[in-house]
PDB file of C-alpha atoms in Angstrom:
ATOM      1  CA  MET H   1      -0.305  17.135 -18.318  1.00  0.00           C
ATOM      2  CA  ARG H   2      -2.324  18.204 -15.249  1.00  0.00           C
ATOM      3  CA  LYS H   3      -0.136  16.406 -12.661  1.00  0.00           C
ATOM      4  CA  SER H   4       2.925  18.212 -14.205  1.00  0.00           C
ATOM      5  CA  ILE H   5       1.383  21.354 -13.787  1.00  0.00           C
ATOM      6  CA  ILE H   6       0.847  20.590  -9.955  1.00  0.00           C
ATOM      7  CA  ILE H   7       4.255  19.823  -9.266  1.00  0.00           C
ATOM      8  CA  ALA H   8       5.661  22.632 -11.133  1.00  0.00           C
ATOM      9  CA  VAL H   9       3.587  24.911  -8.760  1.00  0.00           C
ATOM     10  CA  THR H  10       4.620  23.430  -5.778  1.00  0.00           C
ATOM     11  CA  LEU H  11       8.232  23.215  -6.911  1.00  0.00           C
ATOM     12  CA  LEU H  12       8.015  26.946  -7.576  1.00  0.00           C
ATOM     13  CA  VAL H  13       6.334  27.887  -4.424  1.00  0.00           C
ATOM     14  CA  SER H  14       8.618  26.070  -2.175  1.00  0.00           C
ATOM     15  CA  ALA H  15      11.337  27.608  -3.932  1.00  0.00           C
ATOM     16  CA  MET H  16      10.008  31.091  -3.461  1.00  0.00           C
ATOM     17  CA  THR H  17       9.835  30.378   0.185  1.00  0.00           C
ATOM     18  CA  PHE H  18      13.697  29.525   0.184  1.00  0.00           C
ATOM     19  CA  ALA H  19      14.518  32.647  -1.311  1.00  0.00           C
ATOM     20  CA  GLN H  20      12.799  34.879   1.657  1.00  0.00           C
ATOM     21  CA  LYS H  21      14.956  36.154   4.328  1.00  0.00           C
ATOM     22  CA  ALA H  22      16.408  33.600   6.753  1.00  0.00           C
ATOM     23  CA  ASP H  23      16.052  35.567   9.825  1.00  0.00           C
ATOM     24  CA  ARG H  24      12.110  35.504  10.001  1.00  0.00           C
ATOM     25  CA  ASP H  25      10.193  34.316  13.048  1.00  0.00           C
ATOM     26  CA  TYR H  26       8.328  31.429  11.758  1.00  0.00           C
ATOM     27  CA  ASN H  27       8.021  27.782  12.590  1.00  0.00           C
ATOM     28  CA  VAL H  28       8.666  25.362   9.693  1.00  0.00           C
ATOM     29  CA  LEU H  29       6.945  21.937   9.086  1.00  0.00           C
ATOM     30  CA  LYS H  30       9.272  19.439   8.616  1.00  0.00           C
ATOM     31  CA  GLY H  31       7.948  16.176  10.052  1.00  0.00           C
ATOM     32  CA  LEU H  32       7.396  12.528  10.004  1.00  0.00           C
ATOM     33  CA  SER H  33       4.328  11.018  10.542  1.00  0.00           C
ATOM     34  CA  TRP H  34       3.102   7.198  10.677  1.00  0.00           C
ATOM     35  CA  GLY H  35      -0.370   6.178  10.198  1.00  0.00           C
ATOM     36  CA  LEU H  36      -2.839   2.955  10.131  1.00  0.00           C
ATOM     37  CA  GLY H  37      -5.288   2.568   7.696  1.00  0.00           C
ATOM     38  CA  LEU H  38      -8.262   0.477   6.917  1.00  0.00           C
ATOM     39  CA  PRO H  39      -8.505  -0.298   3.215  1.00  0.00           C
ATOM     40  CA  ILE H  40     -11.737  -1.457   2.560  1.00  0.00           C
ATOM     41  CA  GLU H  41     -12.463  -3.278  -0.798  1.00  0.00           C
ATOM     42  CA  MET H  42     -15.981  -2.420  -1.809  1.00  0.00           C
ATOM     43  CA  ARG H  43     -16.842  -3.901  -5.683  1.00  0.00           C
ATOM     44  CA  ASP H  44     -14.799  -6.640  -7.038  1.00  0.00           C
ATOM     45  CA  LEU H  45     -13.541  -8.842  -4.104  1.00  0.00           C
ATOM     46  CA  PRO H  46     -15.281  -7.294  -1.126  1.00  0.00           C
ATOM     47  CA  GLY H  47     -12.915  -7.256   1.865  1.00  0.00           C
ATOM     48  CA  MET H  48     -11.077  -5.396   4.576  1.00  0.00           C
ATOM     49  CA  GLY H  49      -7.719  -5.166   5.959  1.00  0.00           C
ATOM     50  CA  ASP H  50      -4.902  -3.143   7.996  1.00  0.00           C
ATOM     51  CA  ALA H  51      -2.127  -0.801   5.960  1.00  0.00           C
ATOM     52  CA  LEU H  52       0.690   0.849   7.707  1.00  0.00           C
ATOM     53  CA  ASN H  53       1.977   4.326   6.077  1.00  0.00           C
ATOM     54  CA  ILE H  54       4.951   6.464   6.995  1.00  0.00           C
ATOM     55  CA  GLY H  55       5.523  10.066   5.485  1.00  0.00           C
ATOM     56  CA  TYR H  56       7.370  13.221   5.005  1.00  0.00           C
ATOM     57  CA  ASP H  57       5.506  16.375   5.622  1.00  0.00           C
ATOM     58  CA  CYS H  58       6.928  19.820   4.905  1.00  0.00           C
ATOM     59  CA  ALA H  59       5.684  23.091   4.701  1.00  0.00           C
ATOM     60  CA  TYR H  60       7.279  26.525   4.527  1.00  0.00           C
ATOM     61  CA  PRO H  61       5.570  29.777   5.536  1.00  0.00           C
ATOM     62  CA  VAL H  62       4.197  32.209   2.648  1.00  0.00           C
ATOM     63  CA  ASN H  63       2.886  34.508   5.099  1.00  0.00           C
ATOM     64  CA  ASP H  64       2.012  34.987   8.802  1.00  0.00           C
ATOM     65  CA  ARG H  65      -0.783  32.514   8.658  1.00  0.00           C
ATOM     66  CA  PHE H  66      -0.515  30.476   6.086  1.00  0.00           C
ATOM     67  CA  ALA H  67       2.384  27.726   5.081  1.00  0.00           C
ATOM     68  CA  LEU H  68       2.439  25.791   1.647  1.00  0.00           C
ATOM     69  CA  GLY H  69       4.291  22.797   0.607  1.00  0.00           C
ATOM     70  CA  PHE H  70       4.119  18.821  -0.219  1.00  0.00           C
ATOM     71  CA  TYR H  71       4.191  15.467   1.730  1.00  0.00           C
ATOM     72  CA  LEU H  72       5.613  11.843   0.440  1.00  0.00           C
ATOM     73  CA  THR H  73       3.790   8.872   1.804  1.00  0.00           C
ATOM     74  CA  GLY H  74       4.232   5.276   1.622  1.00  0.00           C
ATOM     75  CA  GLY H  75       2.951   2.187   2.872  1.00  0.00           C
ATOM     76  CA  PHE H  76       1.735  -1.241   2.522  1.00  0.00           C
ATOM     77  CA  GLY H  77      -0.682  -3.708   4.366  1.00  0.00           C
ATOM     78  CA  TYR H  78      -2.988  -6.630   3.573  1.00  0.00           C
ATOM     79  CA  TRP H  79      -6.798  -7.260   3.114  1.00  0.00           C
ATOM     80  CA  SER H  80      -8.778 -10.539   3.416  1.00  0.00           C
ATOM     81  CA  GLU H  81     -11.893 -11.190   1.357  1.00  0.00           C
ATOM     82  CA  PHE H  82     -15.157 -11.216   3.276  1.00  0.00           C
ATOM     83  CA  LYS H  83     -16.311 -14.496   1.386  1.00  0.00           C
ATOM     84  CA  GLN H  84     -13.527 -16.661   0.230  1.00  0.00           C
ATOM     85  CA  TYR H  85     -13.803 -17.504  -3.523  1.00  0.00           C
ATOM     86  CA  SER H  86     -10.264 -19.647  -3.372  1.00  0.00           C
ATOM     87  CA  THR H  87      -8.674 -21.562  -0.359  1.00  0.00           C
ATOM     88  CA  GLU H  88      -5.295 -20.645  -1.695  1.00  0.00           C
ATOM     89  CA  ASP H  89      -5.572 -16.730  -2.595  1.00  0.00           C
ATOM     90  CA  HIS H  90      -7.927 -15.278  -0.378  1.00  0.00           C
ATOM     91  CA  THR H  91      -5.238 -12.512   1.255  1.00  0.00           C
ATOM     92  CA  HIS H  92      -4.000  -9.774  -0.583  1.00  0.00           C
ATOM     93  CA  VAL H  93      -0.969  -7.560  -0.117  1.00  0.00           C
ATOM     94  CA  THR H  94      -1.183  -4.028  -0.749  1.00  0.00           C
ATOM     95  CA  PHE H  95       0.961  -1.426  -1.490  1.00  0.00           C
ATOM     96  CA  ARG H  96       1.213   2.533  -2.484  1.00  0.00           C
ATOM     97  CA  LEU H  97       2.778   5.571  -3.068  1.00  0.00           C
ATOM     98  CA  ALA H  98       1.537   9.033  -2.734  1.00  0.00           C
ATOM     99  CA  ALA H  99       2.446  12.745  -3.045  1.00  0.00           C
ATOM    100  CA  GLY H 100       0.429  15.650  -2.694  1.00  0.00           C
ATOM    101  CA  LEU H 101       0.221  19.592  -1.269  1.00  0.00           C
ATOM    102  CA  MET H 102       0.416  20.314   2.424  1.00  0.00           C
ATOM    103  CA  MET H 103      -0.842  23.417   3.927  1.00  0.00           C
ATOM    104  CA  SER H 104      -0.485  24.788   7.378  1.00  0.00           C
ATOM    105  CA  ILE H 105      -3.364  27.237   8.122  1.00  0.00           C
ATOM    106  CA  GLY H 106      -3.540  29.807  11.361  1.00  0.00           C
ATOM    107  CA  ASP H 107      -0.933  31.141  13.483  1.00  0.00           C
ATOM    108  CA  ARG H 108       2.200  28.478  13.706  1.00  0.00           C
ATOM    109  CA  THR H 109       2.844  29.772  17.333  1.00  0.00           C
ATOM    110  CA  GLN H 110      -1.036  28.631  18.197  1.00  0.00           C
ATOM    111  CA  ARG H 111      -1.196  25.172  16.790  1.00  0.00           C
ATOM    112  CA  PRO H 112      -2.266  25.419  13.175  1.00  0.00           C
ATOM    113  CA  PHE H 113      -4.478  23.597  11.509  1.00  0.00           C
ATOM    114  CA  LEU H 114      -3.050  20.900   8.643  1.00  0.00           C
ATOM    115  CA  LEU H 115      -4.421  20.507   5.461  1.00  0.00           C
ATOM    116  CA  GLY H 116      -3.268  17.880   2.699  1.00  0.00           C
ATOM    117  CA  VAL H 117      -4.840  17.164  -0.782  1.00  0.00           C
ATOM    118  CA  ALA H 118      -3.150  14.431  -3.211  1.00  0.00           C
ATOM    119  CA  PRO H 119      -4.971  14.616  -6.455  1.00  0.00           C
ATOM    120  CA  CYS H 120      -4.318  11.157  -8.150  1.00  0.00           C
ATOM    121  CA  MET H 121      -0.491  12.094  -7.958  1.00  0.00           C
ATOM    122  CA  GLY H 122       0.888   8.281  -6.935  1.00  0.00           C
ATOM    123  CA  PHE H 123      -0.056   4.886  -7.412  1.00  0.00           C
ATOM    124  CA  GLY H 124      -1.053   1.701  -5.212  1.00  0.00           C
ATOM    125  CA  LEU H 125      -1.447  -2.071  -6.216  1.00  0.00           C
ATOM    126  CA  TYR H 126      -4.978  -3.760  -4.372  1.00  0.00           C
ATOM    127  CA  ASP H 127      -5.683  -7.245  -5.625  1.00  0.00           C
ATOM    128  CA  LEU H 128      -3.088  -6.899  -8.454  1.00  0.00           C
ATOM    129  CA  ASP H 129      -4.912  -3.956  -9.871  1.00  0.00           C
ATOM    130  CA  MET H 130      -3.169  -0.641 -10.458  1.00  0.00           C
ATOM    131  CA  VAL H 131      -4.763   2.402  -8.587  1.00  0.00           C
ATOM    132  CA  LEU H 132      -4.672   6.013  -8.118  1.00  0.00           C
ATOM    133  CA  PRO H 133      -4.910   7.638  -4.860  1.00  0.00           C
ATOM    134  CA  MET H 134      -7.094  10.835  -4.506  1.00  0.00           C
ATOM    135  CA  GLU H 135      -6.434  11.606  -0.703  1.00  0.00           C
ATOM    136  CA  VAL H 136      -7.619  14.261   1.430  1.00  0.00           C
ATOM    137  CA  ARG H 137      -5.904  14.882   4.831  1.00  0.00           C
ATOM    138  CA  PHE H 138      -7.144  17.006   7.571  1.00  0.00           C
ATOM    139  CA  GLY H 139      -5.413  17.694  11.211  1.00  0.00           C
ATOM    140  CA  ARG H 140      -4.193  19.920  13.944  1.00  0.00           C
ATOM    141  CA  PHE H 141      -0.968  20.202  16.161  1.00  0.00           C
ATOM    142  CA  ILE H 142      -1.438  18.859  19.388  1.00  0.00           C
ATOM    143  CA  THR H 143       1.214  20.559  20.867  1.00  0.00           C
ATOM    144  CA  ASP H 144       4.377  22.522  19.385  1.00  0.00           C
ATOM    145  CA  ARG H 145       5.701  19.365  17.964  1.00  0.00           C
ATOM    146  CA  TRP H 146       3.543  16.678  17.686  1.00  0.00           C
ATOM    147  CA  TYR H 147       0.268  16.445  15.285  1.00  0.00           C
ATOM    148  CA  ILE H 148      -2.582  14.117  14.183  1.00  0.00           C
ATOM    149  CA  MET H 149      -4.347  13.996  11.060  1.00  0.00           C
ATOM    150  CA  GLY H 150      -7.279  12.120   9.575  1.00  0.00           C
ATOM    151  CA  GLU H 151      -6.784  11.088   6.104  1.00  0.00           C
ATOM    152  CA  LEU H 152      -9.469   9.778   3.798  1.00  0.00           C
ATOM    153  CA  THR H 153      -7.840   8.181   0.719  1.00  0.00           C
ATOM    154  CA  TYR H 154     -10.080   6.800  -2.451  1.00  0.00           C
ATOM    155  CA  HIS H 155      -8.389   4.390  -4.813  1.00  0.00           C
ATOM    156  CA  ILE H 156      -9.347   4.733  -8.412  1.00  0.00           C
ATOM    157  CA  SER H 157      -8.873   1.709 -10.711  1.00  0.00           C
ATOM    158  CA  LEU H 158      -7.090   1.941 -13.715  1.00  0.00           C
ATOM    159  CA  ALA H 159      -9.003  -1.362 -14.892  1.00  0.00           C
ATOM    160  CA  HIS H 160     -12.245  -0.234 -13.272  1.00  0.00           C
ATOM    161  CA  GLU H 161     -12.531  -3.394 -11.328  1.00  0.00           C
ATOM    162  CA  THR H 162     -11.599  -2.229  -7.701  1.00  0.00           C
ATOM    163  CA  ALA H 163     -13.026   0.269  -5.433  1.00  0.00           C
ATOM    164  CA  VAL H 164     -11.014   1.016  -2.387  1.00  0.00           C
ATOM    165  CA  LEU H 165     -11.739   3.476   0.337  1.00  0.00           C
ATOM    166  CA  GLU H 166      -9.555   3.928   3.315  1.00  0.00           C
ATOM    167  CA  PRO H 167      -9.554   6.147   5.907  1.00  0.00           C
ATOM    168  CA  ALA H 168      -6.478   6.547   8.530  1.00  0.00           C
ATOM    169  CA  VAL H 169      -5.342   8.342  11.306  1.00  0.00           C
ATOM    170  CA  ARG H 170      -1.823   9.641  11.341  1.00  0.00           C
ATOM    171  CA  VAL H 171       0.198  11.188  13.985  1.00  0.00           C
ATOM    172  CA  GLY H 172       3.551  12.959  13.399  1.00  0.00           C
ATOM    173  CA  TYR H 173       6.208  14.866  14.842  1.00  0.00           C
ATOM    174  CA  ASN H 174       7.830  17.943  13.525  1.00  0.00           C
ATOM    175  CA  PHE H 175      11.343  18.278  13.258  1.00  0.00           C
ATOM    176  CA  GLY H 176      11.247  22.022  11.997  1.00  0.00           C
ATOM    177  CA  ARG H 177      12.835  25.027  13.571  1.00  0.00           C
ATOM    178  CA  LYS H 178      11.215  26.645  16.270  1.00  0.00           C
ATOM    179  CA  SER H 179      10.127  30.354  16.352  1.00  0.00           C
ATOM    180  CA  ARG H 180      12.533  32.595  18.431  1.00  0.00           C
TER     181      ARG H 180
END
């Protein structure tokens, strides 16, 4: 129910920004981002690995200093156990999909800050256990097109077996329109 309300509010705000005047002088964030994460399993089978993520980031202006939108991200990777319990099965594949709210805060012509939040909107597989990702992203534009973000994801296990923390670094490129 909570996820449906968040999705509905996001879609409503996105639709309202489309209805605004088209000749405004704003930058729009429509970017493609790539990330490299380090999933760390802490509970069931302690281990660590690598994860590669790719995503789409989108934020439309609400006013002069704030833009609101969404992001979608997906990724895959692997992790290995620190202490091998079995010789056949000690490397595991990971997979995840997530969606969240993306915000651009500050003057869009002067490298604004970026903030993203995904409160359990998505799913993932770690050690054959289904998990819900809780993400927080924070970053800033480096140039008028390139941006960098740090990401911290905690994967909540539905079976209460695994506890995965995944810090990541993301780099993105904005394909959105430039201000006139």
